C-alpha cells in the first residue's frame, strides 16, 4: 500500500534540506512507492518481500528506473533462519498486502473478508548481517517498515535502521496480529534511540502510518 499524500508531503519537505539518496523498504508488497521514491533521484532502493506470489510483479514494477533497484526475496526478522509465512488475502485476491510472519488476531474481526489462504516456509534474515555479508549499502536516509505486526522485532535487532534520518512504520494501537507490539511500545523504543513521532496518518481508527524523524 502506498503512503498517504500527507506522509509523502512531509518526506518531500524534509528532502529539501536533507536529500534522500538511499532507501530501505521492508515489506515491499508490489513496490507501489517506486514512483514516489523516483522523485528524489535516489542512488539505491532495496526492496525486501518474502511473499513468493508477489515477487514477479514486484520486480516488474520497480525495474527500468535510473537508480539501482534490488528486490530481495527474504523475510526480515531478528535472525537468520527459516519460518512459516502466512499468505493472507481477501476473497478475490485484490488485497495482497496482509501476509505476515505473525498469525492474524484482531485483524480478522475488523476485516472478516481477509483470511489466511496458505502457509509457506521462507528464509528469514537479520538485515544488518545480510547487508554486511553481501557488501551492500548500510547507510539509509529513509526506511519503510510494513511487515504486518513484525516491525518491533526488526527495529530492535538493527543498528542500520536506527541510523536512518526518517522511518515510516505501519503502526496499530491493538494487536492486529498475534504478538504485535502496539504503537505506544514502538514510539517509546524509538524515543530512546533519538527519534520523535513527527506525523501520524490514520487509515483506520486503530491503525495507520507513523513518520519518525531522527533528531540532530
PDB file of C-alpha atoms in Angstrom:
ATOM      1  CA  UNK A   1       0.000   0.000   0.000  1.00  0.00           C
ATOM      2  CA  UNK A   2       1.337   3.429  -0.934  1.00  0.00           C
ATOM      3  CA  UNK A   3       1.960   6.182   1.603  1.00  0.00           C
ATOM      4  CA  UNK A   4      -0.807   8.724   2.065  1.00  0.00           C
ATOM      5  CA  UNK A   5      -0.102  12.073   0.395  1.00  0.00           C
ATOM      6  CA  UNK A   6       0.175  13.748   3.806  1.00  0.00           C
ATOM      7  CA  UNK A   7       3.127  11.496   4.713  1.00  0.00           C
ATOM      8  CA  UNK A   8       4.632  11.972   1.258  1.00  0.00           C
ATOM      9  CA  UNK A   9       4.464  15.760   1.573  1.00  0.00           C
ATOM     10  CA  UNK A  10       6.313  15.727   4.883  1.00  0.00           C
ATOM     11  CA  UNK A  11       9.009  13.466   3.458  1.00  0.00           C
ATOM     12  CA  UNK A  12       9.367  15.747   0.412  1.00  0.00           C
ATOM     13  CA  UNK A  13       9.671  18.771   2.699  1.00  0.00           C
ATOM     14  CA  UNK A  14      12.404  17.046   4.669  1.00  0.00           C
ATOM     15  CA  UNK A  15      14.195  16.153   1.441  1.00  0.00           C
ATOM     16  CA  UNK A  16      14.546  19.856   0.574  1.00  0.00           C
ATOM     17  CA  UNK A  17      17.245  20.279   3.207  1.00  0.00           C
ATOM     18  CA  UNK A  18      18.297  16.662   3.796  1.00  0.00           C
ATOM     19  CA  UNK A  19      18.470  14.848   0.433  1.00  0.00           C
ATOM     20  CA  UNK A  20      17.138  11.299   0.436  1.00  0.00           C
ATOM     21  CA  UNK A  21      19.529   9.119  -1.549  1.00  0.00           C
ATOM     22  CA  UNK A  22      19.432   5.619  -0.052  1.00  0.00           C
ATOM     23  CA  UNK A  23      16.140   3.916   0.772  1.00  0.00           C
ATOM     24  CA  UNK A  24      15.381   0.638   2.546  1.00  0.00           C
ATOM     25  CA  UNK A  25      11.856  -0.713   2.111  1.00  0.00           C
ATOM     26  CA  UNK A  26      10.957  -3.786   4.175  1.00  0.00           C
ATOM     27  CA  UNK A  27       7.604  -5.347   3.347  1.00  0.00           C
ATOM     28  CA  UNK A  28       7.600  -4.174  -0.253  1.00  0.00           C
ATOM     29  CA  UNK A  29       4.380  -5.840  -1.458  1.00  0.00           C
ATOM     30  CA  UNK A  30       4.191  -4.693  -5.113  1.00  0.00           C
ATOM     31  CA  UNK A  31       6.529  -1.700  -4.833  1.00  0.00           C
ATOM     32  CA  UNK A  32       3.726   0.836  -5.076  1.00  0.00           C
ATOM     33  CA  UNK A  33       6.000   3.561  -3.687  1.00  0.00           C
ATOM     34  CA  UNK A  34       8.541   3.405  -6.515  1.00  0.00           C
ATOM     35  CA  UNK A  35       7.144   6.450  -8.355  1.00  0.00           C
ATOM     36  CA  UNK A  36       7.260   8.466  -5.142  1.00  0.00           C
ATOM     37  CA  UNK A  37      10.853   7.416  -4.481  1.00  0.00           C
ATOM     38  CA  UNK A  38      11.788   8.308  -8.056  1.00  0.00           C
ATOM     39  CA  UNK A  39      11.149  11.990  -7.275  1.00  0.00           C
ATOM     40  CA  UNK A  40      14.222  12.021  -5.043  1.00  0.00           C
ATOM     41  CA  UNK A  41      16.568  10.763  -7.761  1.00  0.00           C
ATOM     42  CA  UNK A  42      17.959   8.246  -5.262  1.00  0.00           C
ATOM     43  CA  UNK A  43      21.112   6.196  -5.608  1.00  0.00           C
ATOM     44  CA  UNK A  44      19.651   2.921  -4.409  1.00  0.00           C
ATOM     45  CA  UNK A  45      16.396   1.390  -3.187  1.00  0.00           C
ATOM     46  CA  UNK A  46      16.406  -2.055  -1.567  1.00  0.00           C
ATOM     47  CA  UNK A  47      13.075  -3.905  -1.508  1.00  0.00           C
ATOM     48  CA  UNK A  48      12.542  -6.875   0.829  1.00  0.00           C
ATOM     49  CA  UNK A  49       9.476  -9.048   0.208  1.00  0.00           C
ATOM     50  CA  UNK A  50       9.104 -12.742   1.186  1.00  0.00           C
ATOM     51  CA  UNK A  51       5.707 -13.470  -0.384  1.00  0.00           C
ATOM     52  CA  UNK A  52       6.509 -15.734  -3.377  1.00  0.00           C
ATOM     53  CA  UNK A  53       3.216 -14.806  -5.033  1.00  0.00           C
ATOM     54  CA  UNK A  54       4.262 -11.150  -5.327  1.00  0.00           C
ATOM     55  CA  UNK A  55       7.909 -11.315  -6.352  1.00  0.00           C
ATOM     56  CA  UNK A  56       7.471 -11.388 -10.132  1.00  0.00           C
ATOM     57  CA  UNK A  57       5.109  -8.420 -10.175  1.00  0.00           C
ATOM     58  CA  UNK A  58       7.220  -6.523  -7.645  1.00  0.00           C
ATOM     59  CA  UNK A  59      10.334  -6.955  -9.767  1.00  0.00           C
ATOM     60  CA  UNK A  60       8.488  -5.863 -12.912  1.00  0.00           C
ATOM     61  CA  UNK A  61       7.062  -2.794 -11.161  1.00  0.00           C
ATOM     62  CA  UNK A  62      10.395  -1.432  -9.890  1.00  0.00           C
ATOM     63  CA  UNK A  63      12.709  -2.250 -12.781  1.00  0.00           C
ATOM     64  CA  UNK A  64      13.720   0.142 -15.566  1.00  0.00           C
ATOM     65  CA  UNK A  65      14.438   3.140 -13.351  1.00  0.00           C
ATOM     66  CA  UNK A  66      17.502   5.379 -13.467  1.00  0.00           C
ATOM     67  CA  UNK A  67      18.546   4.303  -9.977  1.00  0.00           C
ATOM     68  CA  UNK A  68      19.511   0.937  -8.543  1.00  0.00           C
ATOM     69  CA  UNK A  69      16.500  -1.178  -7.523  1.00  0.00           C
ATOM     70  CA  UNK A  70      17.203  -4.561  -5.954  1.00  0.00           C
ATOM     71  CA  UNK A  71      14.496  -6.976  -4.818  1.00  0.00           C
ATOM     72  CA  UNK A  72      15.432  -9.433  -2.077  1.00  0.00           C
ATOM     73  CA  UNK A  73      13.084 -12.428  -1.518  1.00  0.00           C
ATOM     74  CA  UNK A  74      13.552 -12.676   2.249  1.00  0.00           C
ATOM     75  CA  UNK A  75      11.522 -12.061   5.378  1.00  0.00           C
ATOM     76  CA  UNK A  76      13.380  -9.560   7.526  1.00  0.00           C
ATOM     77  CA  UNK A  77      13.308 -10.578  11.175  1.00  0.00           C
ATOM     78  CA  UNK A  78      15.739 -10.610  14.087  1.00  0.00           C
ATOM     79  CA  UNK A  79      17.850 -13.549  12.932  1.00  0.00           C
ATOM     80  CA  UNK A  80      18.813 -15.742  10.007  1.00  0.00           C
ATOM     81  CA  UNK A  81      16.855 -18.965   9.558  1.00  0.00           C
ATOM     82  CA  UNK A  82      13.519 -20.178   8.233  1.00  0.00           C
ATOM     83  CA  UNK A  83       9.958 -19.571   9.366  1.00  0.00           C
ATOM     84  CA  UNK A  84       6.377 -20.233   8.407  1.00  0.00           C
ATOM     85  CA  UNK A  85       4.932 -17.317   6.464  1.00  0.00           C
ATOM     86  CA  UNK A  86       1.178 -16.770   6.375  1.00  0.00           C
ATOM     87  CA  UNK A  87      -0.285 -15.877   2.970  1.00  0.00           C
ATOM     88  CA  UNK A  88      -3.227 -13.641   3.863  1.00  0.00           C
ATOM     89  CA  UNK A  89      -5.621 -12.173   1.295  1.00  0.00           C
ATOM     90  CA  UNK A  90      -9.197 -11.080   0.809  1.00  0.00           C
ATOM     91  CA  UNK A  91     -11.616 -13.319  -1.088  1.00  0.00           C
ATOM     92  CA  UNK A  92     -10.859 -12.056  -4.582  1.00  0.00           C
ATOM     93  CA  UNK A  93      -7.109 -11.702  -4.013  1.00  0.00           C
ATOM     94  CA  UNK A  94      -7.159  -7.952  -4.701  1.00  0.00           C
ATOM     95  CA  UNK A  95      -5.538  -7.091  -1.346  1.00  0.00           C
ATOM     96  CA  UNK A  96      -2.197  -8.967  -1.215  1.00  0.00           C
ATOM     97  CA  UNK A  97      -0.561  -6.802   1.433  1.00  0.00           C
ATOM     98  CA  UNK A  98      -1.679  -8.518   4.651  1.00  0.00           C
ATOM     99  CA  UNK A  99       0.615 -11.564   4.640  1.00  0.00           C
ATOM    100  CA  UNK A 100       2.871 -11.886   7.667  1.00  0.00           C
ATOM    101  CA  UNK A 101       5.191 -13.967   9.803  1.00  0.00           C
ATOM    102  CA  UNK A 102       2.588 -13.335  12.531  1.00  0.00           C
ATOM    103  CA  UNK A 103      -0.802 -15.018  12.797  1.00  0.00           C
ATOM    104  CA  UNK A 104      -3.958 -12.964  12.423  1.00  0.00           C
ATOM    105  CA  UNK A 105      -5.562 -11.715  15.611  1.00  0.00           C
ATOM    106  CA  UNK A 106      -7.956  -8.732  15.822  1.00  0.00           C
ATOM    107  CA  UNK A 107      -7.352  -8.032  12.146  1.00  0.00           C
ATOM    108  CA  UNK A 108      -9.800 -10.869  11.430  1.00  0.00           C
ATOM    109  CA  UNK A 109     -12.538  -9.154  13.428  1.00  0.00           C
ATOM    110  CA  UNK A 110     -12.035  -5.771  11.786  1.00  0.00           C
ATOM    111  CA  UNK A 111     -11.778  -7.205   8.279  1.00  0.00           C
ATOM    112  CA  UNK A 112     -13.647 -10.527   8.151  1.00  0.00           C
ATOM    113  CA  UNK A 113     -13.158 -10.714   4.375  1.00  0.00           C
ATOM    114  CA  UNK A 114      -9.418 -11.201   4.903  1.00  0.00           C
ATOM    115  CA  UNK A 115      -8.304 -14.777   5.612  1.00  0.00           C
ATOM    116  CA  UNK A 116      -5.175 -16.897   5.726  1.00  0.00           C
ATOM    117  CA  UNK A 117      -5.231 -18.792   2.441  1.00  0.00           C
ATOM    118  CA  UNK A 118      -1.902 -20.620   2.618  1.00  0.00           C
ATOM    119  CA  UNK A 119       1.352 -21.027   4.507  1.00  0.00           C
ATOM    120  CA  UNK A 120       4.847 -21.410   3.101  1.00  0.00           C
ATOM    121  CA  UNK A 121       8.349 -21.653   4.511  1.00  0.00           C
ATOM    122  CA  UNK A 122      10.518 -18.585   3.863  1.00  0.00           C
ATOM    123  CA  UNK A 123      14.091 -17.627   4.624  1.00  0.00           C
ATOM    124  CA  UNK A 124      14.495 -15.053   7.368  1.00  0.00           C
ATOM    125  CA  UNK A 125      17.403 -12.668   7.771  1.00  0.00           C
ATOM    126  CA  UNK A 126      18.754 -10.083  10.144  1.00  0.00           C
ATOM    127  CA  UNK A 127      19.018  -7.103   7.827  1.00  0.00           C
ATOM    128  CA  UNK A 128      22.296  -5.766   9.257  1.00  0.00           C
ATOM    129  CA  UNK A 129      24.016  -9.125   8.905  1.00  0.00           C
ATOM    130  CA  UNK A 130      22.645  -9.573   5.380  1.00  0.00           C
ATOM    131  CA  UNK A 131      23.810  -6.178   4.144  1.00  0.00           C
ATOM    132  CA  UNK A 132      27.295  -6.636   5.569  1.00  0.00           C
ATOM    133  CA  UNK A 133      27.693 -10.201   4.287  1.00  0.00           C
ATOM    134  CA  UNK A 134      26.739  -9.114   0.766  1.00  0.00           C
ATOM    135  CA  UNK A 135      28.762  -5.871   0.679  1.00  0.00           C
ATOM    136  CA  UNK A 136      25.629  -3.779   0.231  1.00  0.00           C
ATOM    137  CA  UNK A 137      24.773  -0.227   1.266  1.00  0.00           C
ATOM    138  CA  UNK A 138      24.347   0.195   5.020  1.00  0.00           C
ATOM    139  CA  UNK A 139      23.572   3.914   5.337  1.00  0.00           C
ATOM    140  CA  UNK A 140      19.945   4.845   4.667  1.00  0.00           C
ATOM    141  CA  UNK A 141      18.134   8.151   4.656  1.00  0.00           C
ATOM    142  CA  UNK A 142      14.625   6.691   4.592  1.00  0.00           C
ATOM    143  CA  UNK A 143      13.409   3.329   5.902  1.00  0.00           C
ATOM    144  CA  UNK A 144       9.891   1.987   5.464  1.00  0.00           C
ATOM    145  CA  UNK A 145       8.623  -0.908   7.592  1.00  0.00           C
ATOM    146  CA  UNK A 146       5.355  -2.565   6.632  1.00  0.00           C
ATOM    147  CA  UNK A 147       5.634  -6.113   7.922  1.00  0.00           C
ATOM    148  CA  UNK A 148       2.164  -6.645   9.344  1.00  0.00           C
ATOM    149  CA  UNK A 149       2.906  -6.862  13.043  1.00  0.00           C
ATOM    150  CA  UNK A 150       6.594  -7.860  12.903  1.00  0.00           C
ATOM    151  CA  UNK A 151       8.141  -4.383  12.904  1.00  0.00           C
ATOM    152  CA  UNK A 152       9.269  -4.279  16.536  1.00  0.00           C
ATOM    153  CA  UNK A 153      11.378  -7.423  16.139  1.00  0.00           C
ATOM    154  CA  UNK A 154      13.124  -5.809  13.180  1.00  0.00           C
ATOM    155  CA  UNK A 155      13.665  -2.432  14.835  1.00  0.00           C
ATOM    156  CA  UNK A 156      15.179  -3.876  17.976  1.00  0.00           C
ATOM    157  CA  UNK A 157      17.693  -6.001  16.070  1.00  0.00           C
ATOM    158  CA  UNK A 158      19.044  -3.440  13.585  1.00  0.00           C
ATOM    159  CA  UNK A 159      21.534  -0.630  14.116  1.00  0.00           C
ATOM    160  CA  UNK A 160      21.449   0.385  10.443  1.00  0.00           C
ATOM    161  CA  UNK A 161      17.716   1.143  10.524  1.00  0.00           C
ATOM    162  CA  UNK A 162      18.174   3.236  13.651  1.00  0.00           C
ATOM    163  CA  UNK A 163      20.836   5.313  11.896  1.00  0.00           C
ATOM    164  CA  UNK A 164      18.310   6.455   9.276  1.00  0.00           C
ATOM    165  CA  UNK A 165      17.002  10.016   9.134  1.00  0.00           C
ATOM    166  CA  UNK A 166      13.366   9.026   8.584  1.00  0.00           C
ATOM    167  CA  UNK A 167      11.416   5.872   9.406  1.00  0.00           C
ATOM    168  CA  UNK A 168       7.854   5.195   8.285  1.00  0.00           C
ATOM    169  CA  UNK A 169       6.081   2.355  10.094  1.00  0.00           C
ATOM    170  CA  UNK A 170       2.581   0.972   9.798  1.00  0.00           C
ATOM    171  CA  UNK A 171       1.575   1.016  13.467  1.00  0.00           C
ATOM    172  CA  UNK A 172      -1.512  -0.092  15.374  1.00  0.00           C
ATOM    173  CA  UNK A 173      -2.946   0.611  18.809  1.00  0.00           C
ATOM    174  CA  UNK A 174      -4.126  -3.002  19.177  1.00  0.00           C
ATOM    175  CA  UNK A 175      -2.798  -6.454  18.317  1.00  0.00           C
ATOM    176  CA  UNK A 176      -3.962  -6.862  14.749  1.00  0.00           C
ATOM    177  CA  UNK A 177      -1.561  -9.825  14.574  1.00  0.00           C
ATOM    178  CA  UNK A 178      -0.551 -12.250  17.306  1.00  0.00           C
ATOM    179  CA  UNK A 179       2.287 -10.812  19.368  1.00  0.00           C
ATOM    180  CA  UNK A 180       2.294  -7.439  17.616  1.00  0.00           C
ATOM    181  CA  UNK A 181       3.756  -4.607  19.672  1.00  0.00           C
ATOM    182  CA  UNK A 182       1.494  -1.558  19.747  1.00  0.00           C
ATOM    183  CA  UNK A 183       2.257   1.944  18.530  1.00  0.00           C
ATOM    184  CA  UNK A 184       2.997   3.106  22.082  1.00  0.00           C
ATOM    185  CA  UNK A 185       5.701   0.478  22.564  1.00  0.00           C
ATOM    186  CA  UNK A 186       7.294   1.315  19.213  1.00  0.00           C
ATOM    187  CA  UNK A 187       7.229   5.045  19.919  1.00  0.00           C
ATOM    188  CA  UNK A 188       8.762   4.561  23.369  1.00  0.00           C
ATOM    189  CA  UNK A 189      11.571   2.454  21.920  1.00  0.00           C
ATOM    190  CA  UNK A 190      12.346   4.886  19.111  1.00  0.00           C
ATOM    191  CA  UNK A 191      12.413   7.810  21.525  1.00  0.00           C
ATOM    192  CA  UNK A 192      15.271   6.108  23.356  1.00  0.00           C
ATOM    193  CA  UNK A 193      17.126   5.997  20.014  1.00  0.00           C
ATOM    194  CA  UNK A 194      16.738   9.719  19.290  1.00  0.00           C
ATOM    195  CA  UNK A 195      13.569   9.719  17.165  1.00  0.00           C
ATOM    196  CA  UNK A 196      10.427  11.769  17.594  1.00  0.00           C
ATOM    197  CA  UNK A 197       6.970  10.975  16.274  1.00  0.00           C
ATOM    198  CA  UNK A 198       6.606  13.632  13.594  1.00  0.00           C
ATOM    199  CA  UNK A 199       3.292  12.721  11.999  1.00  0.00           C
ATOM    200  CA  UNK A 200       0.573  10.094  12.026  1.00  0.00           C
ATOM    201  CA  UNK A 201      -1.922   9.344   9.269  1.00  0.00           C
ATOM    202  CA  UNK A 202      -4.833   7.127  10.261  1.00  0.00           C
ATOM    203  CA  UNK A 203      -6.126   4.686   7.670  1.00  0.00           C
ATOM    204  CA  UNK A 204      -8.476   3.276  10.335  1.00  0.00           C
ATOM    205  CA  UNK A 205      -9.287   4.286  13.894  1.00  0.00           C
ATOM    206  CA  UNK A 206      -6.802   1.700  15.255  1.00  0.00           C
ATOM    207  CA  UNK A 207      -4.014   1.708  12.636  1.00  0.00           C
ATOM    208  CA  UNK A 208      -2.140   3.947  10.243  1.00  0.00           C
ATOM    209  CA  UNK A 209       1.300   5.129   9.125  1.00  0.00           C
ATOM    210  CA  UNK A 210       3.630   6.880  11.549  1.00  0.00           C
ATOM    211  CA  UNK A 211       6.571   9.029  10.448  1.00  0.00           C
ATOM    212  CA  UNK A 212       9.522   9.162  12.850  1.00  0.00           C
ATOM    213  CA  UNK A 213      12.332  11.697  12.434  1.00  0.00           C
ATOM    214  CA  UNK A 214      15.847  11.357  13.893  1.00  0.00           C
ATOM    215  CA  UNK A 215      16.844  14.377  15.949  1.00  0.00           C
ATOM    216  CA  UNK A 216      20.230  16.022  15.374  1.00  0.00           C
TER     217      UNK A 216
END
